[in-house]
Coordinates of C-alpha atoms and ligand atoms in Angstrom, one line a residue:
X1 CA 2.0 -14.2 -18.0
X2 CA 0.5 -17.1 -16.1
X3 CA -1.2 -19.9 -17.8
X4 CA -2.5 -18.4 -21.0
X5 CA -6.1 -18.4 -19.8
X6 CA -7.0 -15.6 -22.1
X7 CA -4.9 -16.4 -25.5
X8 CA -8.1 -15.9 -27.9
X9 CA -10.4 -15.1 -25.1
X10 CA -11.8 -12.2 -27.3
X11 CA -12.4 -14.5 -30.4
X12 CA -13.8 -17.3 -28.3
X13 CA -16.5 -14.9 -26.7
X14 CA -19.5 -15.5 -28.6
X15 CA -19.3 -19.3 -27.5
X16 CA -19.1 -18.5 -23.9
X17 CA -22.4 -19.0 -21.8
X18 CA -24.4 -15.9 -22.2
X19 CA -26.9 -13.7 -19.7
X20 CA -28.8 -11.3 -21.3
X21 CA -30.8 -10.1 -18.8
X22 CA -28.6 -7.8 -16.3
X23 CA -28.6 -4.6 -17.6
X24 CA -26.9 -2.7 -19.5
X25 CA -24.5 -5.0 -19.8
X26 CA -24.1 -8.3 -21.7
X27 CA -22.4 -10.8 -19.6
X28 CA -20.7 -13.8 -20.5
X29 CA -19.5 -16.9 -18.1
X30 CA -15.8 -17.4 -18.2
X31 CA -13.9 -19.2 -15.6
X32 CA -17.3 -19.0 -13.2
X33 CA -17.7 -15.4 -13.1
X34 CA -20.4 -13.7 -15.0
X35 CA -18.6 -10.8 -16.8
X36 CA -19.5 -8.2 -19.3
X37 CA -18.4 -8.9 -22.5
X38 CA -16.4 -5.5 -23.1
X39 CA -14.2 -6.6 -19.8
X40 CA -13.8 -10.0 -21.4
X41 CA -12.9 -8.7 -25.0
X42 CA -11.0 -5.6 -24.0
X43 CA -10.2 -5.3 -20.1
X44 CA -9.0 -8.5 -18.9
X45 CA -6.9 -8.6 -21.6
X46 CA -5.6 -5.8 -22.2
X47 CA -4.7 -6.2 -17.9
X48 CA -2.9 -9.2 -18.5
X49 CA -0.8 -7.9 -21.3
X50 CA -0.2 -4.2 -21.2
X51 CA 0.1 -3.6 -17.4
X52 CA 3.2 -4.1 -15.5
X53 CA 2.7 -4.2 -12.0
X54 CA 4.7 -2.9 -9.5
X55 CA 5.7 -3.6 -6.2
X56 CA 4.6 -0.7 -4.2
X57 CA 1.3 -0.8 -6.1
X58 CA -1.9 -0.5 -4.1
X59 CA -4.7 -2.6 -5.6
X60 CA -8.4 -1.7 -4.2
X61 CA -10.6 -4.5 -5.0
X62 CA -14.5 -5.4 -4.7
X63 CA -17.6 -7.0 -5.8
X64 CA -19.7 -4.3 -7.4
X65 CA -21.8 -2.0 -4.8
X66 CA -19.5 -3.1 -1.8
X67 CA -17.9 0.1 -1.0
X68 CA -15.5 1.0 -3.6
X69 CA -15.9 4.9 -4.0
X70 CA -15.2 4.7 -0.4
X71 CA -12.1 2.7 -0.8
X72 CA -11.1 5.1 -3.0
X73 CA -11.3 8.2 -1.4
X74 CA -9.5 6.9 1.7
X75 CA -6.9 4.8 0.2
X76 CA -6.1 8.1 -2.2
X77 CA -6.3 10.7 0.5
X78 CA -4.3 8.1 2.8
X79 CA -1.5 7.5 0.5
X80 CA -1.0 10.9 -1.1
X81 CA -1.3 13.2 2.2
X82 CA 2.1 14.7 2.2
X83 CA 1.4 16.2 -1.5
X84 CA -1.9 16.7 -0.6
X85 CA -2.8 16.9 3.4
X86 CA -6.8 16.5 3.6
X87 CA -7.1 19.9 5.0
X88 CA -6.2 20.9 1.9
X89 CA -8.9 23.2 0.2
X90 CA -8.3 22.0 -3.0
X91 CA -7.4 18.6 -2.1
X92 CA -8.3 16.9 -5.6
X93 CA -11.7 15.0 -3.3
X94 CA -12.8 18.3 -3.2
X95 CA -12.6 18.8 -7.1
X96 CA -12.9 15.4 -8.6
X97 CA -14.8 12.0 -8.3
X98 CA -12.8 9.8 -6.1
X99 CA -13.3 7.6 -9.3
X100 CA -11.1 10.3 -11.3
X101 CA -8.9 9.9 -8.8
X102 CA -8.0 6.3 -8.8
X103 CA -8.8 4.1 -12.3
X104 CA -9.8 1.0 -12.5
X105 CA -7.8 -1.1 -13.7
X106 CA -9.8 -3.7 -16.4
X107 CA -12.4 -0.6 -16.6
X108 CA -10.1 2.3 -17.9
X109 CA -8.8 -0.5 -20.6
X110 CA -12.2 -1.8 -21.2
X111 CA -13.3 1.2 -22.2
X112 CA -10.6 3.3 -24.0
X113 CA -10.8 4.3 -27.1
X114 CA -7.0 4.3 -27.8
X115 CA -5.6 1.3 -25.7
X116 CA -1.9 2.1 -25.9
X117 CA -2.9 5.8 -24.2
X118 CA -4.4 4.1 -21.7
X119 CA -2.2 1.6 -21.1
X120 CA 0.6 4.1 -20.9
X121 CA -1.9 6.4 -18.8
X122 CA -1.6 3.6 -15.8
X123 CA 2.1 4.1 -16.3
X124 CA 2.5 7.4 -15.9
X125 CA 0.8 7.2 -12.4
X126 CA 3.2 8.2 -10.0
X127 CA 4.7 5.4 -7.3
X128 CA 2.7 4.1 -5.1
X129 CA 0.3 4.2 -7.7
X130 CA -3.5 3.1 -6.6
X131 CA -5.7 1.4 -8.5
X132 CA -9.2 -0.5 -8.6
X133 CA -10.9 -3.5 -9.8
X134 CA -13.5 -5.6 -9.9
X135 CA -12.0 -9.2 -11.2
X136 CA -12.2 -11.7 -9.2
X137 CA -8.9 -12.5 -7.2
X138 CA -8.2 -16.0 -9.9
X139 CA -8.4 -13.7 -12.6
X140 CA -6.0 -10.7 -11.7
X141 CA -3.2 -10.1 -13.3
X142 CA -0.8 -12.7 -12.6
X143 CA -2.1 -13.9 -9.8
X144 CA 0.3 -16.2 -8.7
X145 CA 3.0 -13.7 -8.9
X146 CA 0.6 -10.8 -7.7
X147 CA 1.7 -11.2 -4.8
X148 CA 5.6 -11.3 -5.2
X149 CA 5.7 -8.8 -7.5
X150 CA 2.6 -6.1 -7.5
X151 CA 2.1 -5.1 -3.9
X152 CA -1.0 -4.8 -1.4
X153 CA -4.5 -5.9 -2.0
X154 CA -7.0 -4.3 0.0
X155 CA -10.5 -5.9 -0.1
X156 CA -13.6 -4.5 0.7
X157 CA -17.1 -7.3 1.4
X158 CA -20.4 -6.1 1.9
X159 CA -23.3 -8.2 2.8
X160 CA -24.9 -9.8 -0.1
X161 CA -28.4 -8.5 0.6
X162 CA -27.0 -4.4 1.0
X163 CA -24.8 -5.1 -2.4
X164 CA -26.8 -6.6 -4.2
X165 CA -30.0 -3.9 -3.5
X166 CA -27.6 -0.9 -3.9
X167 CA -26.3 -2.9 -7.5
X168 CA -29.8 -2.9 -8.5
X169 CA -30.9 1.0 -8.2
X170 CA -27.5 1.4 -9.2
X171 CA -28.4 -0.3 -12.5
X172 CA -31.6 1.6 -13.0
X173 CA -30.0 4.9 -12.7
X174 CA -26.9 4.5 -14.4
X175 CA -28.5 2.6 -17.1
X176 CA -30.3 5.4 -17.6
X177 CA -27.5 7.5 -17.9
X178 CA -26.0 5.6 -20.7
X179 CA -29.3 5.5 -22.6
X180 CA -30.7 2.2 -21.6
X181 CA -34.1 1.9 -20.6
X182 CA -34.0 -0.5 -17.0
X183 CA -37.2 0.6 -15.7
X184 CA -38.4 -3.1 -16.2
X185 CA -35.7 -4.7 -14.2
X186 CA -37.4 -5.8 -11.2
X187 CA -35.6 -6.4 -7.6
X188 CA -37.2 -10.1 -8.1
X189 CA -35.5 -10.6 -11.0
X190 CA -32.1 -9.3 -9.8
X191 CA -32.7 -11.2 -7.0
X192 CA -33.3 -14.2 -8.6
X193 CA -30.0 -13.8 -11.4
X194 CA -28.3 -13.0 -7.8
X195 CA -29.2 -16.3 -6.4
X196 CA -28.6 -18.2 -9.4
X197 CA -25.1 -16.3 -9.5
X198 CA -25.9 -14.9 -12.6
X199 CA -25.2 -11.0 -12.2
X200 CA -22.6 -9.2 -12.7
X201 CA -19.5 -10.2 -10.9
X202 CA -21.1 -13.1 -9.5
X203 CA -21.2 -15.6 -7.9
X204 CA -20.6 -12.8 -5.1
X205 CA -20.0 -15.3 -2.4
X206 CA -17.5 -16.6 -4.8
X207 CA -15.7 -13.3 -5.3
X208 CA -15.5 -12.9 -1.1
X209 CA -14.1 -16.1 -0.8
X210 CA -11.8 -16.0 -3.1
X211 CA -10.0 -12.8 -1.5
X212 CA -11.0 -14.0 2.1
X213 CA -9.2 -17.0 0.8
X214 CA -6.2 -15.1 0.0
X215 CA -6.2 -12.8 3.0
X216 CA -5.7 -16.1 5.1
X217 CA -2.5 -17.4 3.1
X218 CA -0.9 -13.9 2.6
X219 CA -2.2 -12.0 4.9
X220 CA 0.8 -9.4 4.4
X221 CA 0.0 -8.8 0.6
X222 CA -3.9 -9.2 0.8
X223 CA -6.2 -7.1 3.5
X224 CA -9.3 -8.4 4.0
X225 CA -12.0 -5.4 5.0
X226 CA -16.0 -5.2 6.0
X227 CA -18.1 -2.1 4.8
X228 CA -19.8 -2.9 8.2
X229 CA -17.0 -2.3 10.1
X230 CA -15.8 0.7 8.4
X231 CA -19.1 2.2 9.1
X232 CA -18.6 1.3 12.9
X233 CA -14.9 2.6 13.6
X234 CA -14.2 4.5 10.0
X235 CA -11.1 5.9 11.8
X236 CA -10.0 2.7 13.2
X237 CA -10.4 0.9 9.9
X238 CA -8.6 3.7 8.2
X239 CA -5.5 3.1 10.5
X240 CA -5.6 -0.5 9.7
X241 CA -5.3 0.0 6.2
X242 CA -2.6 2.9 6.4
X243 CA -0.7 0.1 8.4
X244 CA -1.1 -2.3 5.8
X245 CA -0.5 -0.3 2.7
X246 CA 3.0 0.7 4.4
X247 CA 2.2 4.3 5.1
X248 CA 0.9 4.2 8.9
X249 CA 0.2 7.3 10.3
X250 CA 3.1 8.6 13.0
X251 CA 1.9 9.0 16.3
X252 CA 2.3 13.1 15.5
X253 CA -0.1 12.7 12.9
X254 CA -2.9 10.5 15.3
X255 CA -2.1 13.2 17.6
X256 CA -2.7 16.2 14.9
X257 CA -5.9 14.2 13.6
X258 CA -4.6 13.8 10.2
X259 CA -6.9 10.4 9.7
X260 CA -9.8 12.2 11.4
X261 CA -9.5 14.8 8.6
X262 CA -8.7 12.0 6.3
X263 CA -11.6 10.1 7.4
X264 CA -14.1 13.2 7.8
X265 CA -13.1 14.3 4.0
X266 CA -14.4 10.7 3.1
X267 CA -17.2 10.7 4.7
X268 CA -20.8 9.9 2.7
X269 CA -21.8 13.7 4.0
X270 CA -19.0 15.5 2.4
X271 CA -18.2 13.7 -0.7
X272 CA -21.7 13.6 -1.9
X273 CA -22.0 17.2 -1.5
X274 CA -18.9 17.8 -3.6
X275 CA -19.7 19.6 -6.7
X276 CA -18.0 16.9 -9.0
X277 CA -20.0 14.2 -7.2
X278 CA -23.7 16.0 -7.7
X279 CA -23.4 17.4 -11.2
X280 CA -20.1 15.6 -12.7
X281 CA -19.3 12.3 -14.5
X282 CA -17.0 10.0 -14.3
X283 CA -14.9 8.9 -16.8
X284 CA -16.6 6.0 -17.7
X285 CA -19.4 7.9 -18.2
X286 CA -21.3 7.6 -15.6
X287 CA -23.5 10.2 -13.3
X288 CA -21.2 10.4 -10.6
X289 CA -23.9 11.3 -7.8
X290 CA -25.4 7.8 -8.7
X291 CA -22.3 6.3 -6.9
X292 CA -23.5 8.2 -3.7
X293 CA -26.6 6.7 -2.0
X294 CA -27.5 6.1 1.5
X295 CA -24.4 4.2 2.7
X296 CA -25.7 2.1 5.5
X297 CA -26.3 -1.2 6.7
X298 CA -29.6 -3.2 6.8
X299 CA -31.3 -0.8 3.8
X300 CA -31.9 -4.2 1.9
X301 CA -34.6 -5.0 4.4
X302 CA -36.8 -1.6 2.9
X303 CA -36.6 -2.8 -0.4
X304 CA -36.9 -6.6 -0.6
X305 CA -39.6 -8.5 1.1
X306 CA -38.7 -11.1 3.7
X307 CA -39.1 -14.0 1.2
X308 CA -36.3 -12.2 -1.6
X309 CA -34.0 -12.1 1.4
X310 CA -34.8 -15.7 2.6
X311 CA -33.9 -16.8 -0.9
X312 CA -30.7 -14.7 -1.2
X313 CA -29.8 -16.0 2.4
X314 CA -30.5 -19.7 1.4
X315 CA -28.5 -19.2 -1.9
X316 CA -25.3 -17.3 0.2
X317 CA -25.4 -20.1 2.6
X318 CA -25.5 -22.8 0.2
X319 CA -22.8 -21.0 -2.1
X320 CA -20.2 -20.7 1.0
X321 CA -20.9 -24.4 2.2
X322 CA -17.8 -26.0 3.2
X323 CA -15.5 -22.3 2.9
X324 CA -15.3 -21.5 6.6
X325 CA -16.4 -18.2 5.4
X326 CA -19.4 -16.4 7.1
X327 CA -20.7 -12.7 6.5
X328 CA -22.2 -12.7 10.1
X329 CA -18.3 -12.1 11.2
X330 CA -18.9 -8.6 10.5
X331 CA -18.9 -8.2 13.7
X332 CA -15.2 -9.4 14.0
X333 CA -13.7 -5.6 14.9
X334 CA -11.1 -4.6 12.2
X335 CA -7.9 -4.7 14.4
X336 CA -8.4 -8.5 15.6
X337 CA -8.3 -9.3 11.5
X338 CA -5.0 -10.6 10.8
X339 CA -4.7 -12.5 14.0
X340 CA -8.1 -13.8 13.1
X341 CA -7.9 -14.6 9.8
X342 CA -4.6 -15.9 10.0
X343 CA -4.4 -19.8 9.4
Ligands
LIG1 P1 -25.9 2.2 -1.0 O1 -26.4 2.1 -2.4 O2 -26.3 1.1 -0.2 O3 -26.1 3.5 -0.4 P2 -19.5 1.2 -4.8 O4 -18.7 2.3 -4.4 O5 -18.7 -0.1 -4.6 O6 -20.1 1.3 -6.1 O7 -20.6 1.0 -3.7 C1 -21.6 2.0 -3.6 C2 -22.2 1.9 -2.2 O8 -21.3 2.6 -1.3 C3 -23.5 2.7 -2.1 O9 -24.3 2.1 -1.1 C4 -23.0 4.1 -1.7 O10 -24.0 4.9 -1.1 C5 -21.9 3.7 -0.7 N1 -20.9 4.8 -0.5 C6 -20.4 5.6 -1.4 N2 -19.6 6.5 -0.8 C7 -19.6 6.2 0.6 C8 -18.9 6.7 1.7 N3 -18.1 7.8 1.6 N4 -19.2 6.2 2.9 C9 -20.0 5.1 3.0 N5 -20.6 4.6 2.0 C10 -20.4 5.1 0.8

């Protein structure tokens, strides 16, 4: 364990700074991220104490809304193709949420009933074993050890404006699902908790930078991806990540279209008409279909009005002031990345 950031963090909760109104969660400030109170008490941890990383471990990590699901379902399909080649007609994608598939991390301790099953659920996962989060990269596990000892981060950033409009009819709906009533959470207001860096997992420019940060000094342990780039070359970015997470498809394979049928299998069309992802639920509870939306770029621009995405663009700008960091290098194409985020 690093620093003992968290001795008592469960008992010293209710005197964090609190933000009540981002629903349905509770959210408390602790180390500059606002947090839910159930990862604070329970998941971060229960993270920090009960999980044992390893070094062929594959850790997917995100703000919320930035691509996850789609993480997911390639990094899974990628990593486990010779037990489970994507052809495969009942390749678990086909049969289960891609969220079933690979845990998160602070999540699936957050939330379980009996901690040591949980806890000894994540060990049980076969090597390389692939797994999500959420927390921001100064509050991982270990972090300074992360990366001598627990593998490969991949990182997926979105821009604000699409994350944070797909977080909010997220919210709606899967609030909703867990019986709280968000009808009356307005865009303005999430916009507004957004640019004060007040919702959940924020400050979001924050949690980019952070992992941006650490893609530049490690850029062997931490990959640094954009959702708007994996929309553009999904193949491309696919092969990037193979590469990086140490399982880069053979030239037989490229030439067999192995991560075209990986890729294909991930794609928005056929995962959200998956039986598991329209009717199912994950197993946090959620309405799985509700993690399934349009998946494009730009769709903030039919939801807010040009003023909400002046402010949210005058709070990013102001937030990554002196970082070097930019969302407009979306553009930069996925294989001139390490070269270009290299120091
Ligand atoms: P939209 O709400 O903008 O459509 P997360 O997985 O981090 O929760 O992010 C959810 C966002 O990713 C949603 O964005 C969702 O539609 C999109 N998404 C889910 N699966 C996808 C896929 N296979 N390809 C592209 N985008 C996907």
């Amino acid at each position: 364990m690093d620093s003992g950031r968290d001795d008592g963090l469960a008992s010293e909760l209710a005197n964090l700074p609190l933000e009540t109104r981002y629903p349905p969660f509770t959210l408390r400030q602790y180390a500059g991220f606002w947090l839910p109170e159930v990862t604070l008490a329970r998941g971060l941890p229960a993270a920090r104490d009960r999980f044992a990383p390893r070094p062929d471990d594959v850790l997917l990590a995100s703000f919320p809304k930035s691509g996850t699901t789609w993480l997911k379902a390639l990094a899974f399909a990628t990593v486990r193709r010779a037990a489970h080649p994507p052809s495969s007609h009942d390749h678990p994608l086909r049969r289960r949420s891609p969220h079933d598939c690979v845990p998160f991390l602070e999540i699936s301790l957050a939330l379980a009933d009996d901690m040591d099953a949980a806890a000894a659920d994540l060990d049980a996962l076969p090597s390389p074993r692939v797994l999500a989060t959420h927390l921001p990269f100064s509050l991982l596990p270990v972090p300074g050890r992360l990366a001598a000892a627990a593998g490969r981060i991949v990182y997926v950033c979105r821009d604000p404006k699409d994350a944070l409009v797909s977080s909010w009819l997220f919210t709606r709906k899967a609030s909703e699902n867990v019986g709280v009533d968000a009808g009356s959470f307005s865009l303005r207001e999430a916009v507004e908790l957004f640019c004060a860096g007040r919702g959940l997992s924020c400050p979001q420019w924050r949690h980019v930078v952070e992992y941006w940060e650490a893609s530049r000094n490690e850029h062997h342990r931490v990959l640094f991806l954009r959702y708007e780039q994996m929309l553009r070359d999904p193949v491309g970015s696919l092969r990037t990540m193979a590469e990086f997470m140490g399982c880069a498809f053979s030239p037989e394979e490229e030439e067999r279209g192995v991560d075209r049928a990986i890729a294909e299998l991930c794609s928005m069309e056929e995962l959200k008409n998956v039986e598991a992802n329209r009717k199912g639920r994950t197993g946090s509870g959620v309405k799985a279909d509700a993690f399934f939306r349009k998946g494009v770029a730009g769709d903030w621009s039919n939801h807010m009005t040009p003023e909400m995405g002046k402010m949210v663009d005058e709070a990013v700008k102001h937030g990554l002031r002196g970082s070097g960091f930019s969302f407009a290098d979306s553009t930069t194409p996925v294989s001139g990345q390490p070269s270009t985020l290299a120091k």
